[in-house]
mmCIF file of C-alpha atoms and ligand atoms in Angstrom:
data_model
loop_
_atom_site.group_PDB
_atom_site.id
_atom_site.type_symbol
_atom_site.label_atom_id
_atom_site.label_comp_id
_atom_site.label_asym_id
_atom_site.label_seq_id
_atom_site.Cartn_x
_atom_site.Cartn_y
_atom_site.Cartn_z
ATOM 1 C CA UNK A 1 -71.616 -39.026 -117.190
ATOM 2 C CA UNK A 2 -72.317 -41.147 -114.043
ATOM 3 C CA UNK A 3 -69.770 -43.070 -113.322
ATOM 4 C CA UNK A 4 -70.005 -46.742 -111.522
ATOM 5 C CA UNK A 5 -68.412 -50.112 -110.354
ATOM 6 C CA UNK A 6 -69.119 -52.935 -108.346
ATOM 7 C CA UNK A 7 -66.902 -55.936 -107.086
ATOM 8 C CA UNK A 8 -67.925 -59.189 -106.311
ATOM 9 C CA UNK A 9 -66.034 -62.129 -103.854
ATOM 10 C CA UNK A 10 -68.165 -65.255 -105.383
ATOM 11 C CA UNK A 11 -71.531 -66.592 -104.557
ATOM 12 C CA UNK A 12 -69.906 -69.362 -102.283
ATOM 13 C CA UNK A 13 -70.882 -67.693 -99.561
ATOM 14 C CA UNK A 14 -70.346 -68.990 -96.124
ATOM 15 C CA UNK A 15 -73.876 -70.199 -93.974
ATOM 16 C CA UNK A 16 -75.425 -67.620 -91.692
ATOM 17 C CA UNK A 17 -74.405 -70.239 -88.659
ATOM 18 C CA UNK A 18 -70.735 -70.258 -90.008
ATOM 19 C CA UNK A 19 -70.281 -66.529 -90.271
ATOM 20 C CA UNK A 20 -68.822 -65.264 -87.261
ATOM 21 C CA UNK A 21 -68.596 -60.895 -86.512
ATOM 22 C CA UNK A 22 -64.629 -61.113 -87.078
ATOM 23 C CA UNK A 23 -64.969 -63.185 -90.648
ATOM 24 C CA UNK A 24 -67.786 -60.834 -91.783
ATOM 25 C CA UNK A 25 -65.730 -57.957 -91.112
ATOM 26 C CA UNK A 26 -62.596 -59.356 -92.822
ATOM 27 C CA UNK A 27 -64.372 -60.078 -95.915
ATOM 28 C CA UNK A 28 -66.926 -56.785 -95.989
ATOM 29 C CA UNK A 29 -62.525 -55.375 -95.595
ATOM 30 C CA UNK A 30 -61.397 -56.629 -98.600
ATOM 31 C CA UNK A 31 -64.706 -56.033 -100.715
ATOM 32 C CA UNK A 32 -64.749 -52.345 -99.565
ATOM 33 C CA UNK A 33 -60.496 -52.221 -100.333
ATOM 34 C CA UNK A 34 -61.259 -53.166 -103.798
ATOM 35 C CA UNK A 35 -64.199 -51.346 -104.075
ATOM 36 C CA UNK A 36 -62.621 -47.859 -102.877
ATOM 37 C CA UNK A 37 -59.056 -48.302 -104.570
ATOM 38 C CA UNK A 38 -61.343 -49.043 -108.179
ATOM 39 C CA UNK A 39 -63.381 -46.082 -107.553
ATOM 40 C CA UNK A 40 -60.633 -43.628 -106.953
ATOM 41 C CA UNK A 41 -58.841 -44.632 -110.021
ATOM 42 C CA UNK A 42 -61.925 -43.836 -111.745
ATOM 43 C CA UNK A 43 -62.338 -40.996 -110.091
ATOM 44 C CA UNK A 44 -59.294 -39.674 -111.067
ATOM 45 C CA UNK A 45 -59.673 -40.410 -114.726
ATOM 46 C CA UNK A 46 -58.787 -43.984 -115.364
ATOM 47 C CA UNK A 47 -60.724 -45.809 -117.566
ATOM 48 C CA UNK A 48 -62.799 -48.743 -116.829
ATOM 49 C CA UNK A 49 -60.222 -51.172 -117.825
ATOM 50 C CA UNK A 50 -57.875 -50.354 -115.804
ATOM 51 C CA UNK A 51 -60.452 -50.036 -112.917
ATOM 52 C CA UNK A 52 -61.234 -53.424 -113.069
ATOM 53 C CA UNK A 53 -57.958 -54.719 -113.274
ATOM 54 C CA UNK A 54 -56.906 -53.115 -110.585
ATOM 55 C CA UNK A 55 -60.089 -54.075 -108.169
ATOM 56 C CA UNK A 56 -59.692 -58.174 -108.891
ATOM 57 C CA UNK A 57 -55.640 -57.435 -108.717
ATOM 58 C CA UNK A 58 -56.688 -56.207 -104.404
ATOM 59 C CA UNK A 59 -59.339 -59.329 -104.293
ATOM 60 C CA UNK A 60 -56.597 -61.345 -105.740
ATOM 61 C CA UNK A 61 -54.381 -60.957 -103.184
ATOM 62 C CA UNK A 62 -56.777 -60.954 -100.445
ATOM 63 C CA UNK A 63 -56.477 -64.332 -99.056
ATOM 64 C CA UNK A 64 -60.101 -65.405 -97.790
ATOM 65 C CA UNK A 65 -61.087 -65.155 -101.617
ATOM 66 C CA UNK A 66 -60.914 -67.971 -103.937
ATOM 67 C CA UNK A 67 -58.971 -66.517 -106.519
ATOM 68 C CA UNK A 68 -55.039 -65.655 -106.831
ATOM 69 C CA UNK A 69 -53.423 -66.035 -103.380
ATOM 70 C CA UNK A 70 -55.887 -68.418 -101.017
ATOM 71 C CA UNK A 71 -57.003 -70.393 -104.081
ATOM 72 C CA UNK A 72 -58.668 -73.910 -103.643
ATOM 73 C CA UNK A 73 -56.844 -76.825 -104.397
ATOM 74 C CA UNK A 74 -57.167 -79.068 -107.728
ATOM 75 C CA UNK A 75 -57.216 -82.977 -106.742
ATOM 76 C CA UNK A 76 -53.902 -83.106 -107.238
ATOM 77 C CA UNK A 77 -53.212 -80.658 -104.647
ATOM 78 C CA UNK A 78 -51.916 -77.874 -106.745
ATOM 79 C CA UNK A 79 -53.878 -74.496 -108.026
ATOM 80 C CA UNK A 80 -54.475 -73.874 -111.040
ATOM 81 C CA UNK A 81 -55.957 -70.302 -112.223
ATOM 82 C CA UNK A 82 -58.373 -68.976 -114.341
ATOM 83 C CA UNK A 83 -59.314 -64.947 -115.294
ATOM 84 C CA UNK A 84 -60.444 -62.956 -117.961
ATOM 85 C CA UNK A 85 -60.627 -59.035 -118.664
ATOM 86 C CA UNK A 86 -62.744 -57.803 -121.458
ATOM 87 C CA UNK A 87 -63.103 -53.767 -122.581
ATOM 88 C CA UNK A 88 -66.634 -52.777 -123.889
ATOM 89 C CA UNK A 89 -65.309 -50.116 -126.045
ATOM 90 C CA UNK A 90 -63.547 -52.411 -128.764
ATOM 91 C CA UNK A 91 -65.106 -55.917 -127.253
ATOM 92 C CA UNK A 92 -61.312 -56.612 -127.083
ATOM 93 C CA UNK A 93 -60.873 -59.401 -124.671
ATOM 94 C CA UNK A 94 -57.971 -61.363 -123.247
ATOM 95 C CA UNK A 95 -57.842 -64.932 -120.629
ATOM 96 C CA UNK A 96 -55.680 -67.487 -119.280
ATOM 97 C CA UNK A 97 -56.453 -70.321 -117.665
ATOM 98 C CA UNK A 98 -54.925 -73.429 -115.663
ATOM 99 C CA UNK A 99 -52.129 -70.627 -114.825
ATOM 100 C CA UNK A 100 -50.360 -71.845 -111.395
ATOM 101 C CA UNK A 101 -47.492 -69.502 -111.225
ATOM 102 C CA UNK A 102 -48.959 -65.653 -111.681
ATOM 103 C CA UNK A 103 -49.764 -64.116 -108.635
ATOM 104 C CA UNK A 104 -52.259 -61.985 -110.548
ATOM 105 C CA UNK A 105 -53.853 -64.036 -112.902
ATOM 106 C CA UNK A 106 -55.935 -61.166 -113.804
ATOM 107 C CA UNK A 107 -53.213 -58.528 -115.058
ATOM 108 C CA UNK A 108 -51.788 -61.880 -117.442
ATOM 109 C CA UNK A 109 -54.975 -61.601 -119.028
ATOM 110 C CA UNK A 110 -54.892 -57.799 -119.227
ATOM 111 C CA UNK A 111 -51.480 -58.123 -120.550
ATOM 112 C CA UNK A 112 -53.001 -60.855 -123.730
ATOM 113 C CA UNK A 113 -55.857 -58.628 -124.601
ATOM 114 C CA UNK A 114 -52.830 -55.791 -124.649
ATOM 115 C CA UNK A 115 -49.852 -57.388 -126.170
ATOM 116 C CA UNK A 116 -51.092 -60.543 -128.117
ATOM 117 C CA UNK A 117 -52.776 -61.472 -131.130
ATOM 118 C CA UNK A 118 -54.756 -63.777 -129.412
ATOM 119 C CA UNK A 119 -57.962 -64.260 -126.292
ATOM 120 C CA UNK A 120 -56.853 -66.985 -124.711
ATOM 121 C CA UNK A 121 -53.470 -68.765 -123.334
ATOM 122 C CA UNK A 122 -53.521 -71.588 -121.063
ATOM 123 C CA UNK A 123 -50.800 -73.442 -118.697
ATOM 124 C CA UNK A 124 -47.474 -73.403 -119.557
ATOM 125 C CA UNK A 125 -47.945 -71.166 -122.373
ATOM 126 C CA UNK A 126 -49.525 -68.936 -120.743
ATOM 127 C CA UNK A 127 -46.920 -68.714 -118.288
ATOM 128 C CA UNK A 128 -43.806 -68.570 -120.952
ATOM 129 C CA UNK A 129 -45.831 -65.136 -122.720
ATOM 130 C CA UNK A 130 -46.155 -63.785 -119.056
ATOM 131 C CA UNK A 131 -42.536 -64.315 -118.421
ATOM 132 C CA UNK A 132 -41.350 -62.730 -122.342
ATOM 133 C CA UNK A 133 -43.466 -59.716 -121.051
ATOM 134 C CA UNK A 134 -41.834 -59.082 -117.844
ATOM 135 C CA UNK A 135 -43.846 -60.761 -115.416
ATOM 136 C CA UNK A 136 -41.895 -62.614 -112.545
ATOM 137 C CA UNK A 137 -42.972 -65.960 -111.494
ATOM 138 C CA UNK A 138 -44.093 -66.859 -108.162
ATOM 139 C CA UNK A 139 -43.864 -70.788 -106.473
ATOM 140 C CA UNK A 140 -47.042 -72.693 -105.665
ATOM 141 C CA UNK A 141 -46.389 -71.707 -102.075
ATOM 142 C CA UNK A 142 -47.649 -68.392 -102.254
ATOM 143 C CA UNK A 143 -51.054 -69.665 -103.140
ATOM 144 C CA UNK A 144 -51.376 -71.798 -100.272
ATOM 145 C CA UNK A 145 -53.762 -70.646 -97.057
ATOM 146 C CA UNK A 146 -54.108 -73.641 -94.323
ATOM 147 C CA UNK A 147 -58.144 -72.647 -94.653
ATOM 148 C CA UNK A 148 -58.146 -74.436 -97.999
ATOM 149 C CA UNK A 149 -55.671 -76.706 -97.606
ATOM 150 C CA UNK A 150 -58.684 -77.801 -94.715
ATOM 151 C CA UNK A 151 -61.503 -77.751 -97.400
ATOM 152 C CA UNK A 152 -59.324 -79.400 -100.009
ATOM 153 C CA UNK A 153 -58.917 -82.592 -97.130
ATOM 154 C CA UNK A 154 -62.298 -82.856 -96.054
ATOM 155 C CA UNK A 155 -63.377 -82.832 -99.744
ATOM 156 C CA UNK A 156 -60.970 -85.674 -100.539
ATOM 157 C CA UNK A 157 -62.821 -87.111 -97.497
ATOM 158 C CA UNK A 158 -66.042 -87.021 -98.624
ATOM 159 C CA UNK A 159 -64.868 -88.191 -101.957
ATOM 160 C CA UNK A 160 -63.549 -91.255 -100.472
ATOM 161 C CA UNK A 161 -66.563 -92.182 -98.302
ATOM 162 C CA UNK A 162 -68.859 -91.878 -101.896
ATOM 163 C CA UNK A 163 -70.593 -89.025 -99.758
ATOM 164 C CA UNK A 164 -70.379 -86.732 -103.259
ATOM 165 C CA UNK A 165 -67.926 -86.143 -105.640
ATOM 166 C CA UNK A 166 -66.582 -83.822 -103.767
ATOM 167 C CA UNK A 167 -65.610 -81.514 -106.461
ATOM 168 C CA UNK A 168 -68.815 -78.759 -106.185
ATOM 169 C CA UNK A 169 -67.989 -76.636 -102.503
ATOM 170 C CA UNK A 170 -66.958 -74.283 -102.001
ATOM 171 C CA UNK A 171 -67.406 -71.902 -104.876
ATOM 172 C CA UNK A 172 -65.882 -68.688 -104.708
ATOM 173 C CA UNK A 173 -64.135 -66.278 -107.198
ATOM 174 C CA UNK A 174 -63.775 -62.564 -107.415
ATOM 175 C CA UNK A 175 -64.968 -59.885 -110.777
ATOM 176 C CA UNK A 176 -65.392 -56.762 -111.331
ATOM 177 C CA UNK A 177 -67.599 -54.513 -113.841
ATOM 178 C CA UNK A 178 -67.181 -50.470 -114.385
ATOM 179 C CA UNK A 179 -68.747 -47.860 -116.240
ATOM 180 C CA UNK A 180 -66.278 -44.758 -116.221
ATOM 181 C CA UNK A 181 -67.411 -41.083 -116.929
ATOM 182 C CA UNK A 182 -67.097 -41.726 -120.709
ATOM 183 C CA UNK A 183 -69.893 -44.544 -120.802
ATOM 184 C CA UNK A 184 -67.126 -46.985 -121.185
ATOM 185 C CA UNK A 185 -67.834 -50.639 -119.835
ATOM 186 C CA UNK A 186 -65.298 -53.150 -118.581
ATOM 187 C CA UNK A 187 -65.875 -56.619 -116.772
ATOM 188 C CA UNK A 188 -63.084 -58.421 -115.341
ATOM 189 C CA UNK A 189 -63.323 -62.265 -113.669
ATOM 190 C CA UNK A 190 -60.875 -64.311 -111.376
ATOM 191 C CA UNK A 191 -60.838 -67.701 -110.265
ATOM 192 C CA UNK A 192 -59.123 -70.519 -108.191
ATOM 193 C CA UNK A 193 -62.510 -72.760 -109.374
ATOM 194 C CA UNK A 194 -63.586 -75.223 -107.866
ATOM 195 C CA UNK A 195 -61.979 -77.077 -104.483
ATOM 196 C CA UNK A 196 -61.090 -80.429 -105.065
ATOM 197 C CA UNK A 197 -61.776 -79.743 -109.278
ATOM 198 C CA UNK A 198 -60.027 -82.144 -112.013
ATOM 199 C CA UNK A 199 -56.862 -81.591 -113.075
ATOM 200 C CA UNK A 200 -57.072 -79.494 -116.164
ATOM 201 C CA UNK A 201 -60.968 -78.222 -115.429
ATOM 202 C CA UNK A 202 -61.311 -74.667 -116.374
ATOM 203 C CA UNK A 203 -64.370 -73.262 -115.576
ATOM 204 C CA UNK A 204 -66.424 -70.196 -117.190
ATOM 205 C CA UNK A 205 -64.453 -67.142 -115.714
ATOM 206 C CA UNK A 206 -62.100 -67.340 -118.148
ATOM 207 C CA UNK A 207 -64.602 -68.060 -121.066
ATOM 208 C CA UNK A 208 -65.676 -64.560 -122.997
ATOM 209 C CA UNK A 209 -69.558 -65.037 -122.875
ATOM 210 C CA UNK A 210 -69.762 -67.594 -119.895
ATOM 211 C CA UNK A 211 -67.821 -65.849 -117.061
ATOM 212 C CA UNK A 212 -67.379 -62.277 -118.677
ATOM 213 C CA UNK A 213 -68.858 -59.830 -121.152
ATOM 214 C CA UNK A 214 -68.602 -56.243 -122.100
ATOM 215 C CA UNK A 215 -70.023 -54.379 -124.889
ATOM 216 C CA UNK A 216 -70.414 -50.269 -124.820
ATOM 217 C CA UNK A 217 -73.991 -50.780 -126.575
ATOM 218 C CA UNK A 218 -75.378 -52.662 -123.668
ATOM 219 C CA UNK A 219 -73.249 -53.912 -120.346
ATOM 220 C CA UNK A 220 -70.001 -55.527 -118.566
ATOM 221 C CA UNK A 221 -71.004 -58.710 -116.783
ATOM 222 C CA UNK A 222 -68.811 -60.764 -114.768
ATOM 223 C CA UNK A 223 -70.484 -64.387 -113.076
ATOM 224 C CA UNK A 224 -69.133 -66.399 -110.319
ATOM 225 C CA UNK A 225 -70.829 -69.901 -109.516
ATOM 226 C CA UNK A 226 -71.131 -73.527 -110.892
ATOM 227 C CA UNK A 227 -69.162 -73.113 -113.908
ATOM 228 C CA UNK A 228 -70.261 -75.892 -116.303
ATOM 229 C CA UNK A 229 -73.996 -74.189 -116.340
ATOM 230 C CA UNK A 230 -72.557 -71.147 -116.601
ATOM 231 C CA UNK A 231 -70.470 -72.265 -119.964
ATOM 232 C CA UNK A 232 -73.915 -74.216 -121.051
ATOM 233 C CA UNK A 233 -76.153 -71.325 -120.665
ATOM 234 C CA UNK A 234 -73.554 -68.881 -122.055
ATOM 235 C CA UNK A 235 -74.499 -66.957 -119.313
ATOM 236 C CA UNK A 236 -72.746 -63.380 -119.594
ATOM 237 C CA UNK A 237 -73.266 -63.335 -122.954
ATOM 238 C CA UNK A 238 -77.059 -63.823 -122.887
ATOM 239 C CA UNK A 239 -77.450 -61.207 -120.496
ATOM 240 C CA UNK A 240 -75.693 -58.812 -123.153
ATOM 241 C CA UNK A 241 -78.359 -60.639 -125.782
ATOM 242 C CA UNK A 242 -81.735 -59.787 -123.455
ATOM 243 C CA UNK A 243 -80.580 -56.152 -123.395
ATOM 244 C CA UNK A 244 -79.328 -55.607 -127.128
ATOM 245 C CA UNK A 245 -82.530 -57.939 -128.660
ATOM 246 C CA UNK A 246 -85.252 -57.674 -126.287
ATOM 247 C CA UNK A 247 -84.613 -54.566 -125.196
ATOM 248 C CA UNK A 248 -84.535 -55.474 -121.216
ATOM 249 C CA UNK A 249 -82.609 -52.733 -118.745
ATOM 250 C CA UNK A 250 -79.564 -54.524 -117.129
ATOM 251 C CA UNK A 251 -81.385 -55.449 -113.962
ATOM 252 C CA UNK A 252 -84.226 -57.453 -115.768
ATOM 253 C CA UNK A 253 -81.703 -58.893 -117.956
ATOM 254 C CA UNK A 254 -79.941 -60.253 -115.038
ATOM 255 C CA UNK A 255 -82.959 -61.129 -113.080
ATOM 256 C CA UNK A 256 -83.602 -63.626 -115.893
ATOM 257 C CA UNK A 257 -80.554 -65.242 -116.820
ATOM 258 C CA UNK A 258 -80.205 -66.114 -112.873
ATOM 259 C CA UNK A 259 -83.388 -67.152 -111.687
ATOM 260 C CA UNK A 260 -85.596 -67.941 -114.834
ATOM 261 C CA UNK A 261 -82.334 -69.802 -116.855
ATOM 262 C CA UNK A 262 -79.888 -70.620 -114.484
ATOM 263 C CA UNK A 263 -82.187 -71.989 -111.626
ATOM 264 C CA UNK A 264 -84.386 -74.007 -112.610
ATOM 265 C CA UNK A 265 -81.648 -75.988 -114.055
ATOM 266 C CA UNK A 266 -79.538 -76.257 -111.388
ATOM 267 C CA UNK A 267 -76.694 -73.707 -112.105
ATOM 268 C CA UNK A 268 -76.357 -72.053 -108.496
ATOM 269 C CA UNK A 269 -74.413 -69.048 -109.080
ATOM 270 C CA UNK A 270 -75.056 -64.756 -109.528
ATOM 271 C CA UNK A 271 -73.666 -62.117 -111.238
ATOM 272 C CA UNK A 272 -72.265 -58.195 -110.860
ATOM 273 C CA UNK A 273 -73.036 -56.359 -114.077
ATOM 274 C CA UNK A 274 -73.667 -52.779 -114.816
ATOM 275 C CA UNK A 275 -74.793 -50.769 -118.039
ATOM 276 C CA UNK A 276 -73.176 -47.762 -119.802
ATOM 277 C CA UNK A 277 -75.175 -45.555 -117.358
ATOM 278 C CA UNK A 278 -73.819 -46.253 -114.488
ATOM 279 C CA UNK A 279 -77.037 -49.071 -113.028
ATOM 280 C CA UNK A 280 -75.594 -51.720 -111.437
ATOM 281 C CA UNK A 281 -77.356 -55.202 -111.113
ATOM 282 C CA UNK A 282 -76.121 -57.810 -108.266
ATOM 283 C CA UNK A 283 -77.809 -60.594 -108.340
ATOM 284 C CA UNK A 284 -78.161 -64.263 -107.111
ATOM 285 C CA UNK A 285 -79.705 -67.745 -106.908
ATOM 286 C CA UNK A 286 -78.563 -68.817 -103.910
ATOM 287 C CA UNK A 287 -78.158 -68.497 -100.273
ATOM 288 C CA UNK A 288 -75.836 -64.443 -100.404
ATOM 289 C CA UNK A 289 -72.336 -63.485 -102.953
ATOM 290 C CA UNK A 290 -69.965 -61.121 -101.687
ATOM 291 C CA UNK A 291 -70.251 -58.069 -103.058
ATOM 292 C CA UNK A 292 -69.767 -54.473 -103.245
ATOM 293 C CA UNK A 293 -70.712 -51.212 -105.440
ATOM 294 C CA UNK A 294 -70.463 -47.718 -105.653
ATOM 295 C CA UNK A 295 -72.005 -45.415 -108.244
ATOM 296 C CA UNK A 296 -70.749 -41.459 -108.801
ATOM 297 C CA UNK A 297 -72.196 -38.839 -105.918
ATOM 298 C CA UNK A 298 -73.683 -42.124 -103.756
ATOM 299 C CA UNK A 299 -72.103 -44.397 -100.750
ATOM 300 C CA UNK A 300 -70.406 -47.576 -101.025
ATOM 301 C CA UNK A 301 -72.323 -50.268 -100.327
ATOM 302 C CA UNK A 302 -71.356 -53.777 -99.217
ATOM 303 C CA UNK A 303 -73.448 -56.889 -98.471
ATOM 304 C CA UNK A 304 -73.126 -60.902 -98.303
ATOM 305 C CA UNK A 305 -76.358 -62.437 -98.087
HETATM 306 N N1 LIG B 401 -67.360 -70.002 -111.650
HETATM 307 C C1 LIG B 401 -66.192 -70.544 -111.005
HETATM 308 C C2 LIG B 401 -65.821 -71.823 -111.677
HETATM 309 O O1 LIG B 401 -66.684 -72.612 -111.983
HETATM 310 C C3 LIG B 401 -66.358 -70.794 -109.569
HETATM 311 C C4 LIG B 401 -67.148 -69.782 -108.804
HETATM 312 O O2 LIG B 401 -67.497 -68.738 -109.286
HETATM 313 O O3 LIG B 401 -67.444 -70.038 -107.649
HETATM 314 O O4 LIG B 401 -64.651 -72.061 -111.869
#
């Protein structure tokens, strides 16, 4: 069976006039690390769990994505977290969210849809089940990047002046989808949200059918953009619907949700998805995302706008 997976770095992409040689290569770097490191692991017979897990764990800890270390700032100044990890095979899922002490947030929620009874944990008690399985805490230090610390003060800023409410820029977050050789599907989503965000907003990456879907029968979808439209519009989850009702292949399915639901009411975002087949879909609304894919026998390929 052909085997596939793609990685995304958010649709928060930076302007054309912003994007200098050296950033472009530093963030094409860490798509094509993730990408490569969850491709080998399939390729050696992982399955597409584990593949994702392990590609958001490298864009986790990549610090010019918005999502584990180099996370935006609440409005309170602190991070707070957000992931989800979902295996088509079962449609066993597991998420935390407002998490401000796990390095990877994403292997916390692999570790819930392993070890618990339950989908979701949030804050605090999300953190004591990650610490009764083993997992050591790190301090809000490790988060911080002086890049975001930057956006995080000129959104205050702004907020201050009444020029917005500074809460919607800069989106970013990092997911993953795989099909392995054994038409398995798995999507996996990470998040930092949104700079400048409420205390206690979670967004839709850690929401099974908003941020992140998988289902053997039709796809793994994981979404990065403005989260409330993507909770509204249950976005990952209708994607799954247009395939398993309508019949649509994965790329029209995704073509629709985006730009016939999404845009025309507002929700500027995109999504990586990709179908028990191996066909990948990468699509967005807006002005690029960061992303990457590779599919069995083919090259990588990597691309921002
Ligand atoms: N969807 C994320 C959120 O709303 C942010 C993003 O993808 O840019 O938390």
């Amino acid at each position: 069976m052909p085997f596939a997976l793609a990685v995304h770095g958010g649709a928060g992409v930076l302007p054309r006039s912003e994007m200098t040689d050296e950033l472009r290569r530093q963030y094409e770097q860490g798509l094509l690390l993730a990408l490569q490191q969850g491709f080998s692991a399939l390729t050696q017979g992982a399955d597409a769990v584990s593949a994702v897990v392990l590609a958001v764990s490298i864009l986790e800890d990549y610090p010019l994505f918005n999502a584990g270390r180099g996370s935006v700032f609440n409005h309170q100044g602190q991070h707070e977290m957000d992931a989800s990890v979902m295996d088509g095979r079962t449609l066993a899922a597991g998420a935390v969210c407002a998490v401000s002490r796990i390095r990877n947030p994403v292997q916390l929620a692999h570790l819930v849809l392993q070890r618990s009874q339950h989908v979701m944990l949030c804050g605090a008690g999300a953190e004591q089940f990650a610490v009764e399985q083993g997992m050591k805490l790190v301090t809000p230090d490790y988060f911080f990047t002086e890049r975001r610390y930057e956006q995080f003060l000129q959104a205050r800023r702004r907020q201050a002046m009444q020029l917005d409410d500074g809460a919607t820029i800069p989106l970013g977050t990092v997911g993953a989808v795989a099909c392995d050789p054994h038409g398995n599907v798995a999507a996996a989503t990470s998040t930092g949200g949104l700079n400048n965000k409420r205390y206690g907003r979670v967004g839709d990456s850690p929401i099974i059918g908003a941020g992140t879907y998988a289902d053997n029968r039709t796809c793994a979808v994981s979404c990065t953009g403005h989260g409330e439209f993507f909770i509204r519009h249950v976005a990952a989850f209708d994607v799954h619907c247009l395939m398993a009702y309508k019949g649509m292949s994965v790329n029209a399915a995704a073509h629709c949700v985006i730009m016939e639901k999404l845009k025309p009411a507002g929700g500027e975002g995109g999504l990586i998805a990709v179908d028990p087949n191996g066909t990948i879909a990468m699509i967005f609304n807006g002005q690029g995302m960061y992303r990457a894919a590779q599919v069995a026998g083919g090259d990588p390929l990597v691309a921002i706008y």
